[in-house]
Coordinates of C-alpha atoms (C1' of nucleotides) in Angstrom, one line a residue:
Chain A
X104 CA 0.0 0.0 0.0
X105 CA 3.0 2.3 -0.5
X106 CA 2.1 3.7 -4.0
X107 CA 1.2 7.5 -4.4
X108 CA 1.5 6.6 -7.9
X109 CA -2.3 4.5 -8.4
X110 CA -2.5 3.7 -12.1
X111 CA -5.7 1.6 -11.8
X112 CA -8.5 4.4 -11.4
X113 CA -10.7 1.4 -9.1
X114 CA -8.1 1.3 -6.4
X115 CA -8.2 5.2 -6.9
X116 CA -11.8 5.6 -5.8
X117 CA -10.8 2.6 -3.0
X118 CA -8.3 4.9 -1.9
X119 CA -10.8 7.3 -0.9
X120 CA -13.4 5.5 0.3
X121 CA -12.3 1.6 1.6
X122 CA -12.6 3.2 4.8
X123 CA -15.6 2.0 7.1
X124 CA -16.3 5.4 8.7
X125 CA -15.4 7.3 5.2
X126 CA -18.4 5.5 4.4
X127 CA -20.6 6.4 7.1
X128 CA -19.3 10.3 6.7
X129 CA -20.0 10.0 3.2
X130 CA -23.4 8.6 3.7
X131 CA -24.4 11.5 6.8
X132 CA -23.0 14.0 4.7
X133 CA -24.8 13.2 0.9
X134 CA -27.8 14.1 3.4
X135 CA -26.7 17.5 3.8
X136 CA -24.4 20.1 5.5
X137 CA -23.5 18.5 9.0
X138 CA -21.8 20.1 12.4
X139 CA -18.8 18.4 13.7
X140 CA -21.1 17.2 16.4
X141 CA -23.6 16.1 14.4
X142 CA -21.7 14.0 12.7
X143 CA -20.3 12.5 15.7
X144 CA -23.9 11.5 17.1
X145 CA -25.1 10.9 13.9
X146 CA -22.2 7.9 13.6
X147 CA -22.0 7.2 16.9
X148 CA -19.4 4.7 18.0
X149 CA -16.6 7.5 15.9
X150 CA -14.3 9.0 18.5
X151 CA -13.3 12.6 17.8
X152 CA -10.2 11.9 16.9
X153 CA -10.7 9.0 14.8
X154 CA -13.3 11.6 13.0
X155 CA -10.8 14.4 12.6
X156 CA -8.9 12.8 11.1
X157 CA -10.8 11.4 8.4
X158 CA -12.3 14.5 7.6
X159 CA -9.5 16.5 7.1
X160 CA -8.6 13.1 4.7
X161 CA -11.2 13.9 2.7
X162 CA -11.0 17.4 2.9
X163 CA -7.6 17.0 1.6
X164 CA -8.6 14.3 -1.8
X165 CA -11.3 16.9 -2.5
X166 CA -14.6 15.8 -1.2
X167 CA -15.5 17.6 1.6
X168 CA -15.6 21.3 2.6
X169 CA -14.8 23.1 5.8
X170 CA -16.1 26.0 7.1
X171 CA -15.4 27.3 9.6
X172 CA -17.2 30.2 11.8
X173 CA -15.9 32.8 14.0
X174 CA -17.8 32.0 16.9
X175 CA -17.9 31.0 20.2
X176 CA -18.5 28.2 21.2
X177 CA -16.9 27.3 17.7
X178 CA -19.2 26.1 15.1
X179 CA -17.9 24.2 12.1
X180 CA -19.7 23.0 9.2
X181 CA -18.8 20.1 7.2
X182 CA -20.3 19.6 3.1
X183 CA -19.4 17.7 0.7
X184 CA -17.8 19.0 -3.0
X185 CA -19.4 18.7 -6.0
X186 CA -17.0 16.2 -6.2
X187 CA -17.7 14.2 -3.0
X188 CA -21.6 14.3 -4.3
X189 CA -20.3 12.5 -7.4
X190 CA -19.7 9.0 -5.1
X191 CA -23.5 8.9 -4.5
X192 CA -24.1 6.5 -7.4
X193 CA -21.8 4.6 -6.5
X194 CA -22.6 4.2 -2.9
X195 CA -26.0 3.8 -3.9
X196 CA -24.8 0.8 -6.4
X197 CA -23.0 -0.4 -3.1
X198 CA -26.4 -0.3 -1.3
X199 CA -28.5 -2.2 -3.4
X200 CA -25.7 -4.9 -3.7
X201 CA -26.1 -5.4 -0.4
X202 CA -29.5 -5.4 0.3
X203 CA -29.2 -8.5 -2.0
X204 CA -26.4 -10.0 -0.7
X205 CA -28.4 -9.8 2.5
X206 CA -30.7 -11.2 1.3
X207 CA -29.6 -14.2 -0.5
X208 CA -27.5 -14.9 2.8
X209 CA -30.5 -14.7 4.8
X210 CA -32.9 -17.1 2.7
X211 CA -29.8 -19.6 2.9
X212 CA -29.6 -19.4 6.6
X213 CA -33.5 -20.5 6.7
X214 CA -33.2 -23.1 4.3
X215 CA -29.8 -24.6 6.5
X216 CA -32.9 -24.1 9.6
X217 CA -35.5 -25.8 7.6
X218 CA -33.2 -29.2 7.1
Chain B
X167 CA -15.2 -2.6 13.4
X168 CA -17.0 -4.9 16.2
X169 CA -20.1 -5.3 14.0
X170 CA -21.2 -8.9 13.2
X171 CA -24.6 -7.6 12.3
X172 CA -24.0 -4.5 9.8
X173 CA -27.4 -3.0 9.3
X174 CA -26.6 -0.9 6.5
X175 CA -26.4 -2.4 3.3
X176 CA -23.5 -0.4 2.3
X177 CA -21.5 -1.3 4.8
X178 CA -22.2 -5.3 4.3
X179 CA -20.7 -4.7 1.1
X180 CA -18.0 -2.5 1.6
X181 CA -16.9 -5.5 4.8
X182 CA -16.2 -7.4 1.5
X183 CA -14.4 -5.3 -0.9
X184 CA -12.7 -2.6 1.2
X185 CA -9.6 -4.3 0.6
X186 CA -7.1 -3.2 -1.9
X187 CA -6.4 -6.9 -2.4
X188 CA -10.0 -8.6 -2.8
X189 CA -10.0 -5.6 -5.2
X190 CA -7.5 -6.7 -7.4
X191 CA -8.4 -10.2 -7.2
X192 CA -12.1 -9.7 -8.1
X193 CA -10.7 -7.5 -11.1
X194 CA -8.5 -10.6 -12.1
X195 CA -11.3 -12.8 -11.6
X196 CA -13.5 -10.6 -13.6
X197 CA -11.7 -11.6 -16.7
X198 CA -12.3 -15.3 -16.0
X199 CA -10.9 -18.4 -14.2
X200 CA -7.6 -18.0 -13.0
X201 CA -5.1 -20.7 -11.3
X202 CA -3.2 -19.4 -7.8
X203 CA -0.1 -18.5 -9.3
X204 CA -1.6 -16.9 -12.0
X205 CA -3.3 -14.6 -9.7
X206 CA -0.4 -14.3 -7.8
X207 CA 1.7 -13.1 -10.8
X208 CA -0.7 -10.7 -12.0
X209 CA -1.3 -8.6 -9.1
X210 CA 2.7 -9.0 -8.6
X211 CA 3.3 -7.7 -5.4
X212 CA 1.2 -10.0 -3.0
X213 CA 2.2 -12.7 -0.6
X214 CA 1.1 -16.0 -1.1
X215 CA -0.2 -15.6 2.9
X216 CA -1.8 -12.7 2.0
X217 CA -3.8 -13.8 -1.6
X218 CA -4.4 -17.4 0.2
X219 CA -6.1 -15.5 3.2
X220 CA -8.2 -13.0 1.1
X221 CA -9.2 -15.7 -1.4
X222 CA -10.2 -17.5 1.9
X223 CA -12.0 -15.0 3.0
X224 CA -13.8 -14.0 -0.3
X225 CA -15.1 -18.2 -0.5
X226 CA -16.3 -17.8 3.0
X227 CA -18.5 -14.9 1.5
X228 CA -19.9 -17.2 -1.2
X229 CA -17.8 -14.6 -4.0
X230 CA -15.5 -17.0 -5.0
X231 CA -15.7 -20.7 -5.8
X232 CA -12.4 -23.0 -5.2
X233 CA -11.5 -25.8 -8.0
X234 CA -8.9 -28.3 -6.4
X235 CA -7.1 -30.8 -9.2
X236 CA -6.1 -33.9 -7.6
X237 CA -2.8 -33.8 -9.1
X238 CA 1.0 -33.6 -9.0
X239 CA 2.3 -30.9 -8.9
X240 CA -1.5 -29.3 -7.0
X241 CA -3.3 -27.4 -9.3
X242 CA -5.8 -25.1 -7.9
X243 CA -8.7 -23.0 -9.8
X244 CA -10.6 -19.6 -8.7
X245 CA -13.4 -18.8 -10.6
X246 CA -16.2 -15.9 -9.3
X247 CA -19.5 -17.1 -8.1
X248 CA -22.5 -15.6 -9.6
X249 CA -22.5 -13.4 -6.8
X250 CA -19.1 -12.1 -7.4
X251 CA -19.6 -11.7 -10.9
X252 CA -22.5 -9.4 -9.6
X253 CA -19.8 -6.6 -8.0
X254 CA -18.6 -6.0 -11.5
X255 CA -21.1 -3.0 -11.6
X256 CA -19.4 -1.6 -8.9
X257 CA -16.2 -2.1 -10.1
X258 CA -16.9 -0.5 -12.7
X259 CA -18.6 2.6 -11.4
X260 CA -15.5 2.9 -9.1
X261 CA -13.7 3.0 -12.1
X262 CA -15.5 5.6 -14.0
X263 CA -15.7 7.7 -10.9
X264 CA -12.1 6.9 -10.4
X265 CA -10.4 8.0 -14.3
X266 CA -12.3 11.2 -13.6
X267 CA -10.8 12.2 -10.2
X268 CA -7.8 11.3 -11.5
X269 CA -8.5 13.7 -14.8
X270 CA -9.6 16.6 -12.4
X271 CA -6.5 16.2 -10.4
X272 CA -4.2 16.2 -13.0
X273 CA -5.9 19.1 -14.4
X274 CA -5.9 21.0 -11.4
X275 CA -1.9 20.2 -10.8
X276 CA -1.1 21.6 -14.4
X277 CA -3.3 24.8 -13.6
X278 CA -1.1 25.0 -10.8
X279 CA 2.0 24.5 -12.7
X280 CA 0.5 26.9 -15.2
X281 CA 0.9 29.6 -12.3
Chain C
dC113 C1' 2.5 -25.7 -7.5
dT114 C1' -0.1 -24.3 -3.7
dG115 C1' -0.1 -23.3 0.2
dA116 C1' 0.7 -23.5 5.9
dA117 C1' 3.6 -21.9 10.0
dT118 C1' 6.2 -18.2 12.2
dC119 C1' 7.9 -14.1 13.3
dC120 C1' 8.0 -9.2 12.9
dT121 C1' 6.6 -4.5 11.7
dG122 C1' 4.0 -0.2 11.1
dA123 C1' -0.3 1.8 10.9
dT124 C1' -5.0 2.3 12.6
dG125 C1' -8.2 3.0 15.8
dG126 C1' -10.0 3.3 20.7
dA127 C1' -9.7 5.5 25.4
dT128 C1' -8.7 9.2 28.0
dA129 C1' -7.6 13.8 29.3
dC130 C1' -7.1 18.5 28.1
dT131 C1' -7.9 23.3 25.6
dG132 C1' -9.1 27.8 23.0
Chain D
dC227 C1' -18.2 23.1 20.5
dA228 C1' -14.6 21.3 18.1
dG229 C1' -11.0 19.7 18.3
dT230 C1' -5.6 18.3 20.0
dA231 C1' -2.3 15.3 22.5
dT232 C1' -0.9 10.8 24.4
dC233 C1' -0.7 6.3 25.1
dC234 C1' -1.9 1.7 24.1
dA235 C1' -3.8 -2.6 21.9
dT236 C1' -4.8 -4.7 17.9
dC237 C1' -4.2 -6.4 13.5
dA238 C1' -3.3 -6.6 8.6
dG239 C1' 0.4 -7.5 5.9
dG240 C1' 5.4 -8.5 4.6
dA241 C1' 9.5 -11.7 4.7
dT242 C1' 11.0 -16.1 5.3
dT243 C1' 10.9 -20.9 5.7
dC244 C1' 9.0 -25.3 5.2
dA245 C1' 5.7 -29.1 3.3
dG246 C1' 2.5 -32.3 0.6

DNA sequence: CTGAATCCTGATGGATACTG
DNA sequence: CAGTATCCATCAGGATTCAG
């Protein structure tokens, strides 16, 4: 996992999004702008750290923005780019796969009950 | 990562090709049956630990099926499951969205070269 | 040829405490 | 509120060696 260089454009996109909780920031964000803390609830089980620092990852490859405002207590908003919008088909491909995968595994789990 | 019941969809399928690896194996797959050390020549810089444990993996997920040859010297077949053959969609919109990010970078490095 | 067994490493993530 | 700073445990993955 050592190469800046990617030439295969797949393990580009799987760069930026093999993560579990880029996922789930991905998915709370395509819903709209989101605080810091909002986030955090929305995910849940995401320590701040941990969240930090995957936000400023994907504020870095391009998908999300920061803004910032000059306020106390600090408030800090957190959208995704044109850009990060443009992974919604594909996390919505990833969805429907596996609803069915879910599926399929569960109607084999009954039949191994039914025998 | 504690999850053995992932209610989102999205994540079910991202627990099975989040990995660089099972990436690259489902894109040599894709292309048809392939023998271990063919796969382990293509991708090139893999351990055989590390494809034997992800190909393990991916037959435990019902992606891949496992063709043993009861001969001397072994000879071992991996071949994509219907399922499997199903992520190809994916793969492919990861690789779409993938050749444009890297377009759009590219572009926006030589703007900043242009500067 | 297709692995299994060991050992070792760095990186990731979780817990906790603290701050402007 | 939105982080930063530390420390620690875990674990995936690489190198190497051996085996059926």
């Amino acid at each position: 996992m050592r190469d800046e260089l990617t030439a295969c454009p797949v393990e580009t996109t799987l760069l930026l999004i093999n993560n579990r909780w880029k996922v789930l920031i991905l998915r709370e964000l395509l819903d709209g702008t989101k605080r810091f803390g909002e986030l955090k609830k929305a995910i849940g089980s995401i320590s701040s750290k941990v969240l930090t620092s995957h936000l400023r990852s994907m504020e870095e490859s391009g998908l999300v923005d920061r803004e910032v405002f000059a306020e106390v207590p600090p408030h800090v908003e957190y959208t995704l780019t044109e850009t990060g919008n443009s992974l919604k088909p594909i996390l919505d491909a990833m969805k429907e796969w596996g609803t069915d995968y879910q599926a399929k595994i569960n109607s084999e789990l009954k039949e191994a009950k039914d025998n």
